[in-house]
Amino acid sequence: MVRAHSASLAAAGLAIVTACGSVEVTLNDTEGREFSAKCKNDRCELEQSSGLGAPAGKPALALTREGWLVGICNVAEGGQVAGPDDCRALQCKTDAECPPHHGKQTGDCMNGWCVDPSKELLAADAVMLCLAGTGLGHDGPDQIDKYSMALNCGSPCKIPSPCRQP
C-alpha cells in the first residue's frame, strides 16, 4: 500500500523521502523526456521512463550542475559528461520537481527551471537553453546556429534572444 501510494506521488512529480533518507523524484527535461531519480547526498541514480531514446553510444544518464541550470546528460557507460550539447535542462513547476542538492530534500525551481541559485549563468547553461526543444545532440540544421550562439554568450553570460530565457 505504501509503495503504490509512493509511486503515485512520484508520478505526480512530487519528491518522496524514503526510510533510508533517499529522495525519489520524477524529472522532466526540455525534450519531453521523463526520468525517475533516486537521490541521496546530492547524488542521483537516474532511469529514463519515457521520451526520446538515448543517442548511439550514450545510453547512460548523468546530472550536470556545472552552472546555474541543472540538466540531464546522455553519456557513455561509465563516462563523464563530455559537454553541454549532450545535456538538456530540467523543467519544473515546484521545488519538489527538481533533484535535491546542498543537503536539502528538494532542489530549487525558478522561472520553470531546476537551478542551483548559488551559481551564475555559464556558456553551458546557454547551450542547454538554446538547444531546448530541438531534440538531442547539436548537429541538426536548427541546432548548429543556436549552439554556436550559445558558446559565445560572453562573460557574464547573456543568453541569446532566439533561445529560451532563464
PDB file of C-alpha atoms in Angstrom:
ATOM      1  CA  MET A   1       0.000   0.000   0.000  1.00  0.00           C
ATOM      2  CA  VAL A   2       2.749   2.480   0.908  1.00  0.00           C
ATOM      3  CA  ARG A   3       4.688   1.562  -2.266  1.00  0.00           C
ATOM      4  CA  ALA A   4       1.635   2.157  -4.505  1.00  0.00           C
ATOM      5  CA  HIS A   5       0.981   5.491  -2.799  1.00  0.00           C
ATOM      6  CA  SER A   6       4.656   6.480  -3.201  1.00  0.00           C
ATOM      7  CA  ALA A   7       4.558   5.520  -6.861  1.00  0.00           C
ATOM      8  CA  SER A   8       1.501   7.690  -7.481  1.00  0.00           C
ATOM      9  CA  LEU A   9       3.096  10.655  -5.694  1.00  0.00           C
ATOM     10  CA  ALA A  10       6.300  10.204  -7.684  1.00  0.00           C
ATOM     11  CA  ALA A  11       4.271  10.028 -10.883  1.00  0.00           C
ATOM     12  CA  ALA A  12       2.724  13.353  -9.919  1.00  0.00           C
ATOM     13  CA  GLY A  13       6.238  14.835  -9.795  1.00  0.00           C
ATOM     14  CA  LEU A  14       6.434  15.053  -6.024  1.00  0.00           C
ATOM     15  CA  ALA A  15       9.555  14.178  -4.094  1.00  0.00           C
ATOM     16  CA  ILE A  16       9.243  11.144  -1.831  1.00  0.00           C
ATOM     17  CA  VAL A  17      11.541  10.723   1.170  1.00  0.00           C
ATOM     18  CA  THR A  18      12.161   7.042   1.856  1.00  0.00           C
ATOM     19  CA  ALA A  19      13.045   5.418   5.164  1.00  0.00           C
ATOM     20  CA  CYS A  20      16.743   5.229   4.265  1.00  0.00           C
ATOM     21  CA  GLY A  21      16.931   9.012   3.760  1.00  0.00           C
ATOM     22  CA  SER A  22      16.957   8.967  -0.015  1.00  0.00           C
ATOM     23  CA  VAL A  23      14.580  11.030  -2.128  1.00  0.00           C
ATOM     24  CA  GLU A  24      12.661   9.773  -5.157  1.00  0.00           C
ATOM     25  CA  VAL A  25      11.553  12.361  -7.692  1.00  0.00           C
ATOM     26  CA  THR A  26      10.243  12.441 -11.263  1.00  0.00           C
ATOM     27  CA  LEU A  27      12.238  14.788 -13.507  1.00  0.00           C
ATOM     28  CA  ASN A  28      11.326  16.251 -16.912  1.00  0.00           C
ATOM     29  CA  ASP A  29      13.633  17.806 -19.495  1.00  0.00           C
ATOM     30  CA  THR A  30      13.088  20.191 -22.403  1.00  0.00           C
ATOM     31  CA  GLU A  31      12.819  17.327 -24.899  1.00  0.00           C
ATOM     32  CA  GLY A  32       9.735  15.835 -23.229  1.00  0.00           C
ATOM     33  CA  ARG A  33      11.690  13.032 -21.605  1.00  0.00           C
ATOM     34  CA  GLU A  34      10.730  11.827 -18.132  1.00  0.00           C
ATOM     35  CA  PHE A  35      13.144  10.312 -15.629  1.00  0.00           C
ATOM     36  CA  SER A  36      12.866   8.675 -12.258  1.00  0.00           C
ATOM     37  CA  ALA A  37      15.615   9.733  -9.854  1.00  0.00           C
ATOM     38  CA  LYS A  38      16.610   8.188  -6.539  1.00  0.00           C
ATOM     39  CA  CYS A  39      18.825  10.718  -4.806  1.00  0.00           C
ATOM     40  CA  LYS A  40      20.872  10.647  -1.626  1.00  0.00           C
ATOM     41  CA  ASN A  41      23.566  13.087  -0.503  1.00  0.00           C
ATOM     42  CA  ASP A  42      23.322  15.152  -3.727  1.00  0.00           C
ATOM     43  CA  ARG A  43      23.910  12.021  -5.899  1.00  0.00           C
ATOM     44  CA  CYS A  44      21.139  10.576  -8.043  1.00  0.00           C
ATOM     45  CA  GLU A  45      20.562   7.273  -9.781  1.00  0.00           C
ATOM     46  CA  LEU A  46      18.635   8.081 -12.948  1.00  0.00           C
ATOM     47  CA  GLU A  47      16.385   5.959 -15.124  1.00  0.00           C
ATOM     48  CA  GLN A  48      14.530   7.200 -18.181  1.00  0.00           C
ATOM     49  CA  SER A  49      10.836   6.312 -18.101  1.00  0.00           C
ATOM     50  CA  SER A  50       9.580   7.956 -21.319  1.00  0.00           C
ATOM     51  CA  GLY A  51      10.551  10.064 -24.305  1.00  0.00           C
ATOM     52  CA  LEU A  52      13.289  10.015 -26.942  1.00  0.00           C
ATOM     53  CA  GLY A  53      15.788   7.168 -26.730  1.00  0.00           C
ATOM     54  CA  ALA A  54      19.451   7.705 -25.956  1.00  0.00           C
ATOM     55  CA  PRO A  55      21.781   8.739 -28.780  1.00  0.00           C
ATOM     56  CA  ALA A  56      24.050   5.985 -30.133  1.00  0.00           C
ATOM     57  CA  GLY A  57      26.931   5.252 -27.784  1.00  0.00           C
ATOM     58  CA  LYS A  58      25.493   7.330 -24.921  1.00  0.00           C
ATOM     59  CA  PRO A  59      22.971   5.136 -23.076  1.00  0.00           C
ATOM     60  CA  ALA A  60      23.905   6.195 -19.520  1.00  0.00           C
ATOM     61  CA  LEU A  61      22.498   9.265 -17.725  1.00  0.00           C
ATOM     62  CA  ALA A  62      24.200  11.833 -15.519  1.00  0.00           C
ATOM     63  CA  LEU A  63      23.139  15.063 -13.812  1.00  0.00           C
ATOM     64  CA  THR A  64      25.052  18.233 -14.548  1.00  0.00           C
ATOM     65  CA  ARG A  65      25.245  21.142 -12.136  1.00  0.00           C
ATOM     66  CA  GLU A  66      28.083  22.957 -13.870  1.00  0.00           C
ATOM     67  CA  GLY A  67      26.317  26.300 -13.967  1.00  0.00           C
ATOM     68  CA  TRP A  68      23.018  27.796 -12.853  1.00  0.00           C
ATOM     69  CA  LEU A  69      20.828  25.208 -14.613  1.00  0.00           C
ATOM     70  CA  VAL A  70      20.513  21.574 -13.599  1.00  0.00           C
ATOM     71  CA  GLY A  71      20.377  19.221 -16.561  1.00  0.00           C
ATOM     72  CA  ILE A  72      20.341  15.565 -17.520  1.00  0.00           C
ATOM     73  CA  CYS A  73      23.084  14.389 -19.871  1.00  0.00           C
ATOM     74  CA  ASN A  74      23.479  11.317 -22.038  1.00  0.00           C
ATOM     75  CA  VAL A  75      26.940   9.809 -21.550  1.00  0.00           C
ATOM     76  CA  ALA A  76      28.801   6.625 -22.476  1.00  0.00           C
ATOM     77  CA  GLU A  77      28.617   3.801 -19.920  1.00  0.00           C
ATOM     78  CA  GLY A  78      30.956   4.715 -17.050  1.00  0.00           C
ATOM     79  CA  GLY A  79      31.762   8.009 -18.750  1.00  0.00           C
ATOM     80  CA  GLN A  80      31.732  11.617 -17.702  1.00  0.00           C
ATOM     81  CA  VAL A  81      29.743  14.480 -19.219  1.00  0.00           C
ATOM     82  CA  ALA A  82      31.741  15.493 -22.301  1.00  0.00           C
ATOM     83  CA  GLY A  83      29.950  18.775 -22.955  1.00  0.00           C
ATOM     84  CA  PRO A  84      26.674  20.642 -22.526  1.00  0.00           C
ATOM     85  CA  ASP A  85      25.490  19.628 -26.023  1.00  0.00           C
ATOM     86  CA  ASP A  86      24.724  16.166 -24.565  1.00  0.00           C
ATOM     87  CA  CYS A  87      22.627  17.724 -21.793  1.00  0.00           C
ATOM     88  CA  ARG A  88      19.136  19.172 -21.574  1.00  0.00           C
ATOM     89  CA  ALA A  89      17.780  21.425 -18.848  1.00  0.00           C
ATOM     90  CA  LEU A  90      15.267  20.149 -16.317  1.00  0.00           C
ATOM     91  CA  GLN A  91      11.909  21.907 -16.237  1.00  0.00           C
ATOM     92  CA  CYS A  92       9.705  22.271 -13.156  1.00  0.00           C
ATOM     93  CA  LYS A  93       6.736  23.951 -11.530  1.00  0.00           C
ATOM     94  CA  THR A  94       7.777  23.414  -7.906  1.00  0.00           C
ATOM     95  CA  ASP A  95      10.962  22.762  -5.917  1.00  0.00           C
ATOM     96  CA  ALA A  96       9.790  19.151  -5.387  1.00  0.00           C
ATOM     97  CA  GLU A  97      10.194  18.531  -9.155  1.00  0.00           C
ATOM     98  CA  CYS A  98      13.954  19.183  -9.014  1.00  0.00           C
ATOM     99  CA  PRO A  99      16.762  16.925  -7.773  1.00  0.00           C
ATOM    100  CA  PRO A 100      17.808  17.735  -4.206  1.00  0.00           C
ATOM    101  CA  HIS A 101      21.124  19.464  -3.549  1.00  0.00           C
ATOM    102  CA  HIS A 102      23.122  21.141  -0.806  1.00  0.00           C
ATOM    103  CA  GLY A 103      21.699  18.715   1.790  1.00  0.00           C
ATOM    104  CA  LYS A 104      18.068  19.740   1.142  1.00  0.00           C
ATOM    105  CA  GLN A 105      15.205  17.319   0.439  1.00  0.00           C
ATOM    106  CA  THR A 106      14.327  19.196  -2.775  1.00  0.00           C
ATOM    107  CA  GLY A 107      16.056  21.242  -5.412  1.00  0.00           C
ATOM    108  CA  ASP A 108      15.241  24.789  -6.439  1.00  0.00           C
ATOM    109  CA  CYS A 109      12.728  25.697  -9.153  1.00  0.00           C
ATOM    110  CA  MET A 110      12.988  29.226 -10.551  1.00  0.00           C
ATOM    111  CA  ASN A 111      11.077  30.514 -13.599  1.00  0.00           C
ATOM    112  CA  GLY A 112      10.249  26.945 -14.612  1.00  0.00           C
ATOM    113  CA  TRP A 113      13.852  25.668 -14.445  1.00  0.00           C
ATOM    114  CA  CYS A 114      15.658  23.428 -11.936  1.00  0.00           C
ATOM    115  CA  VAL A 115      18.596  25.569 -10.822  1.00  0.00           C
ATOM    116  CA  ASP A 116      21.439  25.934  -8.380  1.00  0.00           C
ATOM    117  CA  PRO A 117      20.907  29.541  -7.226  1.00  0.00           C
ATOM    118  CA  SER A 118      24.414  29.662  -5.727  1.00  0.00           C
ATOM    119  CA  LYS A 119      25.913  29.589  -9.254  1.00  0.00           C
ATOM    120  CA  GLU A 120      25.995  32.014 -12.175  1.00  0.00           C
ATOM    121  CA  LEU A 121      24.870  31.537 -15.773  1.00  0.00           C
ATOM    122  CA  LEU A 122      27.632  29.947 -17.850  1.00  0.00           C
ATOM    123  CA  ALA A 123      28.038  29.050 -21.516  1.00  0.00           C
ATOM    124  CA  ALA A 124      26.917  25.500 -20.586  1.00  0.00           C
ATOM    125  CA  ASP A 125      23.586  26.978 -19.433  1.00  0.00           C
ATOM    126  CA  ALA A 126      23.287  28.976 -22.657  1.00  0.00           C
ATOM    127  CA  VAL A 127      23.828  25.775 -24.660  1.00  0.00           C
ATOM    128  CA  MET A 128      21.045  23.968 -22.781  1.00  0.00           C
ATOM    129  CA  LEU A 129      18.677  26.929 -23.176  1.00  0.00           C
ATOM    130  CA  CYS A 130      19.465  27.398 -26.880  1.00  0.00           C
ATOM    131  CA  LEU A 131      19.109  23.676 -27.663  1.00  0.00           C
ATOM    132  CA  ALA A 132      15.892  23.327 -25.613  1.00  0.00           C
ATOM    133  CA  GLY A 133      13.160  21.719 -27.683  1.00  0.00           C
ATOM    134  CA  THR A 134      15.420  20.968 -30.674  1.00  0.00           C
ATOM    135  CA  GLY A 135      15.935  17.258 -29.963  1.00  0.00           C
ATOM    136  CA  LEU A 136      19.057  15.522 -28.721  1.00  0.00           C
ATOM    137  CA  GLY A 137      22.540  16.342 -29.980  1.00  0.00           C
ATOM    138  CA  HIS A 138      23.691  19.552 -31.669  1.00  0.00           C
ATOM    139  CA  ASP A 139      24.188  18.649 -35.340  1.00  0.00           C
ATOM    140  CA  GLY A 140      20.692  19.374 -36.699  1.00  0.00           C
ATOM    141  CA  PRO A 141      20.255  22.383 -39.009  1.00  0.00           C
ATOM    142  CA  ASP A 142      18.435  24.430 -36.343  1.00  0.00           C
ATOM    143  CA  GLN A 143      20.862  23.306 -33.637  1.00  0.00           C
ATOM    144  CA  ILE A 144      24.141  24.334 -35.278  1.00  0.00           C
ATOM    145  CA  ASP A 145      23.457  28.103 -35.233  1.00  0.00           C
ATOM    146  CA  LYS A 146      21.940  28.067 -31.763  1.00  0.00           C
ATOM    147  CA  TYR A 147      24.849  26.005 -30.395  1.00  0.00           C
ATOM    148  CA  SER A 148      27.371  28.474 -31.842  1.00  0.00           C
ATOM    149  CA  MET A 149      25.480  31.477 -30.435  1.00  0.00           C
ATOM    150  CA  ALA A 150      25.303  29.842 -27.013  1.00  0.00           C
ATOM    151  CA  LEU A 151      29.032  29.125 -26.846  1.00  0.00           C
ATOM    152  CA  ASN A 152      29.679  32.836 -27.456  1.00  0.00           C
ATOM    153  CA  CYS A 153      27.384  34.201 -24.743  1.00  0.00           C
ATOM    154  CA  GLY A 154      30.190  36.305 -23.232  1.00  0.00           C
ATOM    155  CA  SER A 155      31.200  36.958 -19.645  1.00  0.00           C
ATOM    156  CA  PRO A 156      28.980  37.457 -17.825  1.00  0.00           C
ATOM    157  CA  CYS A 157      26.909  35.136 -19.987  1.00  0.00           C
ATOM    158  CA  LYS A 158      23.958  36.766 -21.766  1.00  0.00           C
ATOM    159  CA  ILE A 159      21.545  34.223 -23.240  1.00  0.00           C
ATOM    160  CA  PRO A 160      20.990  34.980 -26.957  1.00  0.00           C
ATOM    161  CA  SER A 161      17.484  36.284 -27.710  1.00  0.00           C
ATOM    162  CA  PRO A 162      16.467  33.410 -30.067  1.00  0.00           C
ATOM    163  CA  CYS A 163      16.962  30.989 -27.154  1.00  0.00           C
ATOM    164  CA  ARG A 164      14.730  30.152 -24.218  1.00  0.00           C
ATOM    165  CA  GLN A 165      15.420  32.528 -21.367  1.00  0.00           C
ATOM    166  CA  PRO A 166      16.226  31.856 -17.701  1.00  0.00           C
TER     167      PRO A 166
END
